[in-house]
GROMACS .gro file of C-alpha atoms in nm:
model
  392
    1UNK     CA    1  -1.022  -0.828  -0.458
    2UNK     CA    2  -1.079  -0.809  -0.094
    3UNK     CA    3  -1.183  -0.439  -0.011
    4UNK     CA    4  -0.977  -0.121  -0.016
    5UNK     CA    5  -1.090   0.226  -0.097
    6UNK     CA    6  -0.850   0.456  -0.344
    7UNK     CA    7  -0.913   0.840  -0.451
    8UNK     CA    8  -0.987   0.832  -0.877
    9UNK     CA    9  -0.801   1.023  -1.054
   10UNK     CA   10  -0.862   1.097  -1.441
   11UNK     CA   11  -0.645   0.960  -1.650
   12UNK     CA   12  -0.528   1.178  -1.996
   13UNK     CA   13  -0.742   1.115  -2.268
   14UNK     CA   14  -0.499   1.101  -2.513
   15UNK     CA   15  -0.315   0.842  -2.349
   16UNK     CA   16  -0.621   0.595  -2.445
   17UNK     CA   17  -0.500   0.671  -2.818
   18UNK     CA   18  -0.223   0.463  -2.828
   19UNK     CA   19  -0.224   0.158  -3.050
   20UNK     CA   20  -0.366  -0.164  -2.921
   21UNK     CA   21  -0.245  -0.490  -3.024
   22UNK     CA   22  -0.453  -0.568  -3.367
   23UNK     CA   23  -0.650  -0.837  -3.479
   24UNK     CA   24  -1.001  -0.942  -3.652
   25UNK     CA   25  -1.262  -0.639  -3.671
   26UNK     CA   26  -1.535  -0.962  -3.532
   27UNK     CA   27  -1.625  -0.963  -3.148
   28UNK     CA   28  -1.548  -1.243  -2.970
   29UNK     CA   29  -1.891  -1.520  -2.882
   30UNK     CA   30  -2.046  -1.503  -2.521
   31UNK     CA   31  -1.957  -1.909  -2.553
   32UNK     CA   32  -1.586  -1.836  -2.606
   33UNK     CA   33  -1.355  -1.667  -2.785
   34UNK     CA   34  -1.217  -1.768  -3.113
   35UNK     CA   35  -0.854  -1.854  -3.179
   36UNK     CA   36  -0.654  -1.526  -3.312
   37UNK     CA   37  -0.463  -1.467  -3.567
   38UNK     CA   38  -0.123  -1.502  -3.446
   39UNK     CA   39  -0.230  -1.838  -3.217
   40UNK     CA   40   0.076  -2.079  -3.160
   41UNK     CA   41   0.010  -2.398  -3.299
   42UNK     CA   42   0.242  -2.549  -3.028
   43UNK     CA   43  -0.027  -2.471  -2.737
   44UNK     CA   44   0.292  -2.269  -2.602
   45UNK     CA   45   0.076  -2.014  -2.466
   46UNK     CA   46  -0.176  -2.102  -2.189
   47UNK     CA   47  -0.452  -1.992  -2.454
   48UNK     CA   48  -0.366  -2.216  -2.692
   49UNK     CA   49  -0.279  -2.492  -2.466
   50UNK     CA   50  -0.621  -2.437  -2.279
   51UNK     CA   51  -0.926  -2.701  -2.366
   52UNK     CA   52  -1.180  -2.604  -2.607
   53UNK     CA   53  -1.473  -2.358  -2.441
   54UNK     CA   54  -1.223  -2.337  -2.163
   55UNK     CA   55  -1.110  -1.948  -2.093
   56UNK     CA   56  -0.810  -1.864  -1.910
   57UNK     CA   57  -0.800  -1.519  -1.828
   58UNK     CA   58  -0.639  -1.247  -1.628
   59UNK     CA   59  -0.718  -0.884  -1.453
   60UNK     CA   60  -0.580  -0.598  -1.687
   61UNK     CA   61  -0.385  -0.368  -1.437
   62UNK     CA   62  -0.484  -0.077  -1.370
   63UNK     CA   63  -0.681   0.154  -1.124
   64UNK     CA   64  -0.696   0.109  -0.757
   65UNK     CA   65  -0.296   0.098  -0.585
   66UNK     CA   66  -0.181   0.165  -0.911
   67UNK     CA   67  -0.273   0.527  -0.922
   68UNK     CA   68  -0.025   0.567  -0.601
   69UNK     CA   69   0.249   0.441  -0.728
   70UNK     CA   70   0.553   0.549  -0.940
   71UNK     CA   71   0.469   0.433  -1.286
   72UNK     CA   72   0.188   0.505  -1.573
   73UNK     CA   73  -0.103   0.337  -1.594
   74UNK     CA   74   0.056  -0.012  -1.711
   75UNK     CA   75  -0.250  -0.072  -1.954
   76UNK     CA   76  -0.227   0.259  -2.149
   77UNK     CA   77   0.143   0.297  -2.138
   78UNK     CA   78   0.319  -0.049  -2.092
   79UNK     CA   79   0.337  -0.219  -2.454
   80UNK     CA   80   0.513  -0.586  -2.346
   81UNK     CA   81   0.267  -0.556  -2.081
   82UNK     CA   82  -0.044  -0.532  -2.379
   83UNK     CA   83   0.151  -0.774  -2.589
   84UNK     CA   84   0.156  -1.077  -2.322
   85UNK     CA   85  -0.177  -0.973  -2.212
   86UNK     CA   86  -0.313  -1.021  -2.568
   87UNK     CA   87  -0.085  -1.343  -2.650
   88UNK     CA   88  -0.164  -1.547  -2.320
   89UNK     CA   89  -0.521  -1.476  -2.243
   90UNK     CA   90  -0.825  -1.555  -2.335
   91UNK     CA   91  -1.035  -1.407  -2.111
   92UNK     CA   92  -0.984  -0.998  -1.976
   93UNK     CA   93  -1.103  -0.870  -1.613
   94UNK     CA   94  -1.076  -0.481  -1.540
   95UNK     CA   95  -0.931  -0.529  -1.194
   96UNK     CA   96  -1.042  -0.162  -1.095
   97UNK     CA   97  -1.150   0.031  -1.389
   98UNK     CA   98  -1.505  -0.117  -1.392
   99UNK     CA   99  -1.556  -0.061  -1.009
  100UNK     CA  100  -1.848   0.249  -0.908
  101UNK     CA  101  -1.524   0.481  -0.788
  102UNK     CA  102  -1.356   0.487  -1.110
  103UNK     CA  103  -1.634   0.422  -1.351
  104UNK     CA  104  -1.864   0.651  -1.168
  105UNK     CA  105  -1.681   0.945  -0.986
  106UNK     CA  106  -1.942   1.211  -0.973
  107UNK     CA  107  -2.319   1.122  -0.951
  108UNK     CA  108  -2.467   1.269  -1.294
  109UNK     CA  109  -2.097   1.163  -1.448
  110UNK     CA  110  -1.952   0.803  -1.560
  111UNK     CA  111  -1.612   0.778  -1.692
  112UNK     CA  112  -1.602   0.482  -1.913
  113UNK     CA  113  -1.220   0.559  -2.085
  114UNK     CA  114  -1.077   0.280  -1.987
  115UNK     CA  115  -1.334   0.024  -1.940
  116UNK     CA  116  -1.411   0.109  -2.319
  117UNK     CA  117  -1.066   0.060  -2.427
  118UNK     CA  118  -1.000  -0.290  -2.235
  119UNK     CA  119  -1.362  -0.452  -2.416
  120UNK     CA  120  -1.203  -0.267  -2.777
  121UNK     CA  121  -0.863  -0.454  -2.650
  122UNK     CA  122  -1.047  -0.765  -2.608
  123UNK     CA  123  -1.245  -0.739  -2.919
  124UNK     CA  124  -0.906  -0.732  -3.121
  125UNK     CA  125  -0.802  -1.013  -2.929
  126UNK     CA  126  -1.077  -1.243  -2.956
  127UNK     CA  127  -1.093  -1.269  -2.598
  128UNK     CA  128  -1.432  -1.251  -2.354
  129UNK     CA  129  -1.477  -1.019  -2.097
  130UNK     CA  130  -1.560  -1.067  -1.694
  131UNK     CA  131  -1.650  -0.752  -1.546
  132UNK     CA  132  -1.621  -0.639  -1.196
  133UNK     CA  133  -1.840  -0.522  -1.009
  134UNK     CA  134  -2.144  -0.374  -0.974
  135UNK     CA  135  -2.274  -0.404  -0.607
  136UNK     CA  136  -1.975  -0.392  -0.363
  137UNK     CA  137  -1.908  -0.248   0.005
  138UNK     CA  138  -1.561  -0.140  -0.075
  139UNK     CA  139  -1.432   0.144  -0.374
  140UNK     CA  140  -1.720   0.322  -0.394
  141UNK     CA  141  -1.702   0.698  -0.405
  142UNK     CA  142  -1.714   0.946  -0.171
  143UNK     CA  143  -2.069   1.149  -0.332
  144UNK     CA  144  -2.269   0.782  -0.226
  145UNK     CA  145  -2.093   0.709   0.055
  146UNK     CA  146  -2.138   1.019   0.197
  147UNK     CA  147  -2.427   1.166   0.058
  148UNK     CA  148  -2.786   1.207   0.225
  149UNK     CA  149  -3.010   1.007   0.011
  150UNK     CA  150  -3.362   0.838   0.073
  151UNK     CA  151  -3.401   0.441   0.011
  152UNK     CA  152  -3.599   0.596  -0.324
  153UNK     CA  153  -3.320   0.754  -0.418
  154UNK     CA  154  -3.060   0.515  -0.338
  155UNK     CA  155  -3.266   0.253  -0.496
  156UNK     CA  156  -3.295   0.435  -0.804
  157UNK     CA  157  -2.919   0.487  -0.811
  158UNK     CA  158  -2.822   0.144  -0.839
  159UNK     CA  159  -3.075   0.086  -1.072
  160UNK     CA  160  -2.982   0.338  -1.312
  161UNK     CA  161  -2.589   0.239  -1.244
  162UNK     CA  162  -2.668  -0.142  -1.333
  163UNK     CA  163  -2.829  -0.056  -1.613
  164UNK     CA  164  -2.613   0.201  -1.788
  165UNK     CA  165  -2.293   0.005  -1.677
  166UNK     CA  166  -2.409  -0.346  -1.774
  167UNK     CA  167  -2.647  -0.188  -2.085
  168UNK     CA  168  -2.309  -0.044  -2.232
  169UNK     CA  169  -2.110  -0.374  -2.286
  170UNK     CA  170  -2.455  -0.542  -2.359
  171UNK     CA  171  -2.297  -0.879  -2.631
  172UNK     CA  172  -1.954  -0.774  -2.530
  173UNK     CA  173  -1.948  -0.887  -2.200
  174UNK     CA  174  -1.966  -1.289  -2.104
  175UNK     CA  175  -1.947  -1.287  -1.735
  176UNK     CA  176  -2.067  -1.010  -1.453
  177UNK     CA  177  -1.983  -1.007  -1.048
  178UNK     CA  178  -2.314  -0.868  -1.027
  179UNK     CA  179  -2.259  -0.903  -0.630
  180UNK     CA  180  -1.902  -0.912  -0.443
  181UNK     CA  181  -1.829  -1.007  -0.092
  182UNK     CA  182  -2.199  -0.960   0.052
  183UNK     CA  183  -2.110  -1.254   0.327
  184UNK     CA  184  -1.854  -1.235   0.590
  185UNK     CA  185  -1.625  -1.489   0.699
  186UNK     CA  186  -1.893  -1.606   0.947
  187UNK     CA  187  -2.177  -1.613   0.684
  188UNK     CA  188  -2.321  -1.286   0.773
  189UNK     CA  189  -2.422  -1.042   0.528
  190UNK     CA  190  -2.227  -0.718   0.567
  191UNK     CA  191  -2.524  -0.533   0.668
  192UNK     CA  192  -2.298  -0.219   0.787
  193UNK     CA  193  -2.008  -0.202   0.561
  194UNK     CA  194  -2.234  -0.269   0.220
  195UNK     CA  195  -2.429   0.063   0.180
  196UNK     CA  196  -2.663  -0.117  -0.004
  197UNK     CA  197  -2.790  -0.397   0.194
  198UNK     CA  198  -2.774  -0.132   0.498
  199UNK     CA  199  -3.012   0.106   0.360
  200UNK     CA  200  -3.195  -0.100   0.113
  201UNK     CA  201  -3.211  -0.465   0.319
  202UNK     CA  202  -3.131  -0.794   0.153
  203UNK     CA  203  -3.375  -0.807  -0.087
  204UNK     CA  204  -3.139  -0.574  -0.308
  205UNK     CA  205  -2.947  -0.856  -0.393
  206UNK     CA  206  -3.229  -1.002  -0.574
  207UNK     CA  207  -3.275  -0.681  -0.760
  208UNK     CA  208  -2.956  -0.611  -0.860
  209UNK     CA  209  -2.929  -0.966  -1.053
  210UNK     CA  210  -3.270  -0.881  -1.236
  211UNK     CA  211  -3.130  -0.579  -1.379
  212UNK     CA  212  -2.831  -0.646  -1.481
  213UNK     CA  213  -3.020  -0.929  -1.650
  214UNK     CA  214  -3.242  -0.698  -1.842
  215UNK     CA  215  -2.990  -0.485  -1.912
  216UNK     CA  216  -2.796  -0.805  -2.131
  217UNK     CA  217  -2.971  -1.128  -2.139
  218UNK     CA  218  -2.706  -1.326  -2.259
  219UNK     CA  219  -2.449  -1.194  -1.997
  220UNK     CA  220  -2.386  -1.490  -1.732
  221UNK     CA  221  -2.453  -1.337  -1.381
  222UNK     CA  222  -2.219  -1.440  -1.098
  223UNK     CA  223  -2.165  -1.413  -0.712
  224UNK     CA  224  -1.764  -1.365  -0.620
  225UNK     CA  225  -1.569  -1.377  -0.307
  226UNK     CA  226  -1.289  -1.439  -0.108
  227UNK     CA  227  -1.237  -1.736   0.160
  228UNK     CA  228  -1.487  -1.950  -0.008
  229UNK     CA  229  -1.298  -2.192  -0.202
  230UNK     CA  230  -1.336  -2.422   0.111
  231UNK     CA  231  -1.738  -2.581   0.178
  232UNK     CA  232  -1.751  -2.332   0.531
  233UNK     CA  233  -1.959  -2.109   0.721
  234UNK     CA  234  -1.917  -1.830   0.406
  235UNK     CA  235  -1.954  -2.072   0.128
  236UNK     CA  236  -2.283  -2.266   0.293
  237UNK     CA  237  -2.423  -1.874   0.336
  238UNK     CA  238  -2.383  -1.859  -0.040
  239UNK     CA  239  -2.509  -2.201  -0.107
  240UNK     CA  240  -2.819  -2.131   0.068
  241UNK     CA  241  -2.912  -1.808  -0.045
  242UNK     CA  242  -2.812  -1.913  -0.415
  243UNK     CA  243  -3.121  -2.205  -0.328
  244UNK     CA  244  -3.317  -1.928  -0.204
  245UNK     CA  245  -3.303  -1.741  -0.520
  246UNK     CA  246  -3.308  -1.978  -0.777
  247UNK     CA  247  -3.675  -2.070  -0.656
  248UNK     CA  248  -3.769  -1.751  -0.663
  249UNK     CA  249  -3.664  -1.737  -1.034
  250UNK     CA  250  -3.373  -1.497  -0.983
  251UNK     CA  251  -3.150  -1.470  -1.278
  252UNK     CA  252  -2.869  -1.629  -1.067
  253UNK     CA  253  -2.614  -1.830  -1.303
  254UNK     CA  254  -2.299  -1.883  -1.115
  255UNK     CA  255  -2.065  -1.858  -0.845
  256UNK     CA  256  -1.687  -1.800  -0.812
  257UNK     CA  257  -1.413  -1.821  -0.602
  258UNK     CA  258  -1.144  -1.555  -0.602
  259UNK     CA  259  -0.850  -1.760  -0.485
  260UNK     CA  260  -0.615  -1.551  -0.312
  261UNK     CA  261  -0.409  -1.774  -0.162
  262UNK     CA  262  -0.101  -1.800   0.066
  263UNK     CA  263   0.187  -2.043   0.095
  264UNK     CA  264   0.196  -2.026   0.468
  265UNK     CA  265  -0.142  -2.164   0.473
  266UNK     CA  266  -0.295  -2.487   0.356
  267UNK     CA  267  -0.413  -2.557   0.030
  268UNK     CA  268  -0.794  -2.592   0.058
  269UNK     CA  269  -0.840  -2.947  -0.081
  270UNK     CA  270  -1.251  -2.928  -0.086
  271UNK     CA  271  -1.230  -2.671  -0.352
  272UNK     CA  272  -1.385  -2.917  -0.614
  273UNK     CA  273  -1.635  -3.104  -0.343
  274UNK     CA  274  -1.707  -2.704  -0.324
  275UNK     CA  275  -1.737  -2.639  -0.680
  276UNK     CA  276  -1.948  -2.954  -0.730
  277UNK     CA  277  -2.227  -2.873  -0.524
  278UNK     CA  278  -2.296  -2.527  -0.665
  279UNK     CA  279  -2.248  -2.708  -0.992
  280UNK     CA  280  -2.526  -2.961  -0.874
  281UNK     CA  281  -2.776  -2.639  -0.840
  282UNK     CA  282  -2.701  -2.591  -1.238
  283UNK     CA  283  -2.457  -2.306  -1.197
  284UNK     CA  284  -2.161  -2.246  -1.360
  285UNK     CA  285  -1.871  -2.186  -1.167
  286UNK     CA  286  -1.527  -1.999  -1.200
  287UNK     CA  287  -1.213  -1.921  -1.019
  288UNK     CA  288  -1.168  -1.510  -1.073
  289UNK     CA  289  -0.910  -1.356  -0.892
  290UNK     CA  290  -0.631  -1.637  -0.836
  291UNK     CA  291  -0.263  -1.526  -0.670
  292UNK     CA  292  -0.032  -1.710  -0.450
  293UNK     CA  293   0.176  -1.475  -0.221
  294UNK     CA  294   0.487  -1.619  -0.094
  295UNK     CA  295   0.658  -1.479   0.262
  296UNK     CA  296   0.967  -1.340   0.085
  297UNK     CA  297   1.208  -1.089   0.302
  298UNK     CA  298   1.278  -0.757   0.143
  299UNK     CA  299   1.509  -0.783  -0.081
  300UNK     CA  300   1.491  -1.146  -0.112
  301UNK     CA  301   1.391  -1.377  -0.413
  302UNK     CA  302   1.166  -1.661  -0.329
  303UNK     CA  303   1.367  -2.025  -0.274
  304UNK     CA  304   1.316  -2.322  -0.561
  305UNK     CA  305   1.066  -2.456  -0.304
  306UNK     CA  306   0.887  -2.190  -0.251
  307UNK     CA  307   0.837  -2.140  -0.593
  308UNK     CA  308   0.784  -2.549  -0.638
  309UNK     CA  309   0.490  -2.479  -0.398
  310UNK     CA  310   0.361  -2.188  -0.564
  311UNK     CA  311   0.302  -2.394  -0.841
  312UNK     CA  312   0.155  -2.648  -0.716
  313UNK     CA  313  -0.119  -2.494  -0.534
  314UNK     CA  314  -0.163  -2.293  -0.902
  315UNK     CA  315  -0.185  -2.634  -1.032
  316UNK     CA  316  -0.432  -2.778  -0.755
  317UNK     CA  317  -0.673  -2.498  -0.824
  318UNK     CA  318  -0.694  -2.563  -1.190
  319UNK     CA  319  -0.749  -2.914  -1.186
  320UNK     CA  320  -1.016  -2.829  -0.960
  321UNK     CA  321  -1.210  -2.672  -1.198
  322UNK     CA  322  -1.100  -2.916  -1.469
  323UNK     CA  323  -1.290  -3.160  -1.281
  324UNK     CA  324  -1.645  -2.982  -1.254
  325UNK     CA  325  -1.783  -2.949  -1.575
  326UNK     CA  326  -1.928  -2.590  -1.529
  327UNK     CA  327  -1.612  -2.407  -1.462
  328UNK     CA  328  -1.519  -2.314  -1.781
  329UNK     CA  329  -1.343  -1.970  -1.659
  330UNK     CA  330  -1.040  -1.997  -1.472
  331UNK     CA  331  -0.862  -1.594  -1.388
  332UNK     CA  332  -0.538  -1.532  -1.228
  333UNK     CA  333  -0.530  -1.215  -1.077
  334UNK     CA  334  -0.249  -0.989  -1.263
  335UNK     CA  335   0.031  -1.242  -1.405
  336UNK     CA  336   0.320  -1.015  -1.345
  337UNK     CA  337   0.489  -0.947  -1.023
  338UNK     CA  338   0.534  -0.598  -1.141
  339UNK     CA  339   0.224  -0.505  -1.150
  340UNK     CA  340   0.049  -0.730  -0.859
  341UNK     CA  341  -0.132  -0.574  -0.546
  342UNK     CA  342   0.009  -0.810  -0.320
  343UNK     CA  343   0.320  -0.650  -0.173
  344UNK     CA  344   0.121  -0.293  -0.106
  345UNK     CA  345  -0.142  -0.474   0.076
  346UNK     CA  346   0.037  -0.810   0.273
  347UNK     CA  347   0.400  -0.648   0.399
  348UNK     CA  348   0.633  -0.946   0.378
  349UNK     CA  349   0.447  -1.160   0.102
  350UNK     CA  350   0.484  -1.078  -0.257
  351UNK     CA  351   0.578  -1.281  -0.595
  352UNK     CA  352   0.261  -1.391  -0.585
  353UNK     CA  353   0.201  -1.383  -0.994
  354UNK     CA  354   0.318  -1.672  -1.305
  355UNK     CA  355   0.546  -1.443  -1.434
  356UNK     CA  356   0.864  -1.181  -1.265
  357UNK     CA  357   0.893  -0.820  -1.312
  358UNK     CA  358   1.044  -0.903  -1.612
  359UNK     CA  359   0.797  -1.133  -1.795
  360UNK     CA  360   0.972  -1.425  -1.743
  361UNK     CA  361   0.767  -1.742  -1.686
  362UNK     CA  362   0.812  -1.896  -1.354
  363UNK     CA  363   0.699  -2.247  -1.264
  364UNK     CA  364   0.312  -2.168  -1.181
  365UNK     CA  365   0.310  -2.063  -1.530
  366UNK     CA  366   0.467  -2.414  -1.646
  367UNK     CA  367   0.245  -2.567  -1.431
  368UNK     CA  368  -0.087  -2.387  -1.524
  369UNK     CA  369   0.040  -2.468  -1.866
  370UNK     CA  370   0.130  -2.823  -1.882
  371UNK     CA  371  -0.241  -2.928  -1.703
  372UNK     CA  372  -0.425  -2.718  -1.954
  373UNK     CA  373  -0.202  -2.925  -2.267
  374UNK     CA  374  -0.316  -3.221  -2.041
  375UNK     CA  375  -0.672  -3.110  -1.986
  376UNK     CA  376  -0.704  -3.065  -2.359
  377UNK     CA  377  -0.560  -3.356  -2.438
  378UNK     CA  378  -0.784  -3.591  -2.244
  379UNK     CA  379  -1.071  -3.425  -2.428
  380UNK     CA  380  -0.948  -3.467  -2.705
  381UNK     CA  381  -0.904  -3.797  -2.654
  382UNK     CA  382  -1.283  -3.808  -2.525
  383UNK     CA  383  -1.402  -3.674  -2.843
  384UNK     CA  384  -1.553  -3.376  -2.682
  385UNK     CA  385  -1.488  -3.057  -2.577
  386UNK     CA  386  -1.517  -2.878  -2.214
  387UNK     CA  387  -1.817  -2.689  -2.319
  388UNK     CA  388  -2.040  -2.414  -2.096
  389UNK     CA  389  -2.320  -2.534  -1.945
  390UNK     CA  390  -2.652  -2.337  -2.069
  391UNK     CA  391  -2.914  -2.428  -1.823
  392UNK     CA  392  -3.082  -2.135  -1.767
   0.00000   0.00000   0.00000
């Protein structure tokens, strides 16, 4: 998500006792989950309608704005919320609970509650996991923002963070952001906002990657931003340092675009040229964070054609990675408007999720739908699956 900074607050441990949604005692394959036990034979659900190797996933709410506003932690406490989340998906994202402010609070404490209880989720759901993140300028806490450490020190920090965090969920996780947002929107690293590549210089980066790669092995090791869907300043700064890296023999195995999106701007209709060239390197790619916020007055409901547009630019982003044969992980970020970021961060926009407040499907779901059937289809009919790529 693109940054903000929230105070963590703990949540009650017996909250994390509530029943799950059940399922098989095996753990889902780093190559893709199996089919559960209560799949839909009618490919009714965008799991079931999805190609084979092909994840469709979602962030599990939680974390972050959440903690500020007037409801319970929707994971623990929400059960239609669990129940869609376990029937539609695939493929799980914390979309805060993973980040160094909530997962690491104090220095010599980690709070893994809740990150625990989304992989147990997503074991009884045969679904992967993507986490997020583990070097980041934004939502980190206060003791390493603030605190008066040497570049030893630091160093050792992030070290010991990668490889507790990524150590933990070692054969449980399939995809890491190892590093989030490092570029700006003019290709420049964030040397001042990213404590990290301030203090430590670039060559972090690097580091980071071959940790988290000793740490799990099998784990698939991504890059992840914002504004890069389009081949631009941001995207040809990743490109090139993704080059850079890979000849140096840096565990680097994919990149991924976030996708927040707007109606009131263009589609970016390069996304698969995009996608294609970091393919070409033999990475694998992914869309991660994907929401379309609509400009909707307050107390309005978005028109049939917003909605029709919506959809389509849902639709446009998934055939995009349809089309390259490394994306095999496609994310929306949140599918319920009741639960999305976008109205506490972008006054104005909102409804920017597949589904209402409610859980009832709008037309980006239909549409995200119907292409996967589609998707599927044609491979069937090709007599192959959409497969991962395993070139490194």
């Amino acid at each position: 998500m693109r940054p903000f900074r929230f105070a963590t607050v703990a949540l009650a441990t017996a909250a994390l006792a509530l029943p799950l949604l059940g399922g098989s005692a095996s753990a889902a394959s780093p190559a893709g989950p199996k089919a559960p036990p209560h799949a839909h034979g009618s490919h009714d659900r965008l799991r079931a309608a999805a190609p084979e190797g092909f994840v469709i996933g979602t962030a599990v709410a939680g974390g972050g704005h959440h903690l500020e506003q007037d409801y319970p932690d929707p994971f623990t406490y929400d059960k239609e919320y669990r129940k869609v989340l376990g029937r539609e998906f695939s493929s799980v994202s914390p979309e805060n609970q993973m980040k160094w402010d909530y997962i690491h609070p104090e220095r010599d404490r980690y709070d893994f509650k809740q990150a625990d209880a989304i992989v147990e989720f997503a074991r009884k759901n045969h679904q992967v996991v993507r986490g997020h993140t583990l070097l980041w300028h934004s939502q980190n806490p206060a003791w390493l923002e603030e605190g008066a450490f040497t570049k030893a020190e630091l160093r050792g920090i992030l070290r010991e963070h990668i490889t507790k965090v990524v150590g933990r969920y070692k054969g449980k996780i399939q995809q890491w952001d190892v590093a989030n947002e490092i570029f700006d929107d003019q290709g420049n690293l964030r040397t001042q906002e990213n404590i990290w590549i301030r203090e430590l210089g670039p060559e972090i980066v690097a580091d980071a990657f071959r940790w988290a790669h000793k740490a799990d092995p099998k784990a698939k090791l991504f890059f992840n931003d914002f504004n890069v869907e389009s081949v631009n300043a941001k995207s040809d700064a990743y490109y090139a340092l993704v080059k850079d890296l890979l000849k140096q023999r840096v565990p680097v195995h994919g990149f991924s675009v976030q996708g927040h999106l707007s109606t009131r701007y263009g589609f970016p209709g390069d996304l698969a040229d995009n996608l294609h060239r970091f393919d070409a390197l033999g990475l694998e790619t992914a869309v991660t964070e994907l929401d379309v916020r609509m400009d909707v007055p307050e107390g309005s409901l978005p028109s049939p054609a917003q909605e029709k547009q919506q959809a389509e630019y849902y639709q446009r982003m998934l055939e995009a990675c349809l089309d390259v044969d490394g994306c095999n992980s496609f994310t929306i970020w949140g599918f319920t408007d009741k639960y999305s970021w976008v109205p506490v961060f972008f006054e104005g926009e909102g409804f920017a999720t597949v589904m209402t407040e409610d859980f009832d499907r709008k037309p980006a779901y239909y549409a995200l739908r119907d292409t996967l059937k589609d998707a599927r289809h044609d491979d069937c009919g090709k007599g192959g699956p959409k497969g991962p790529k395993h070139r490194h």
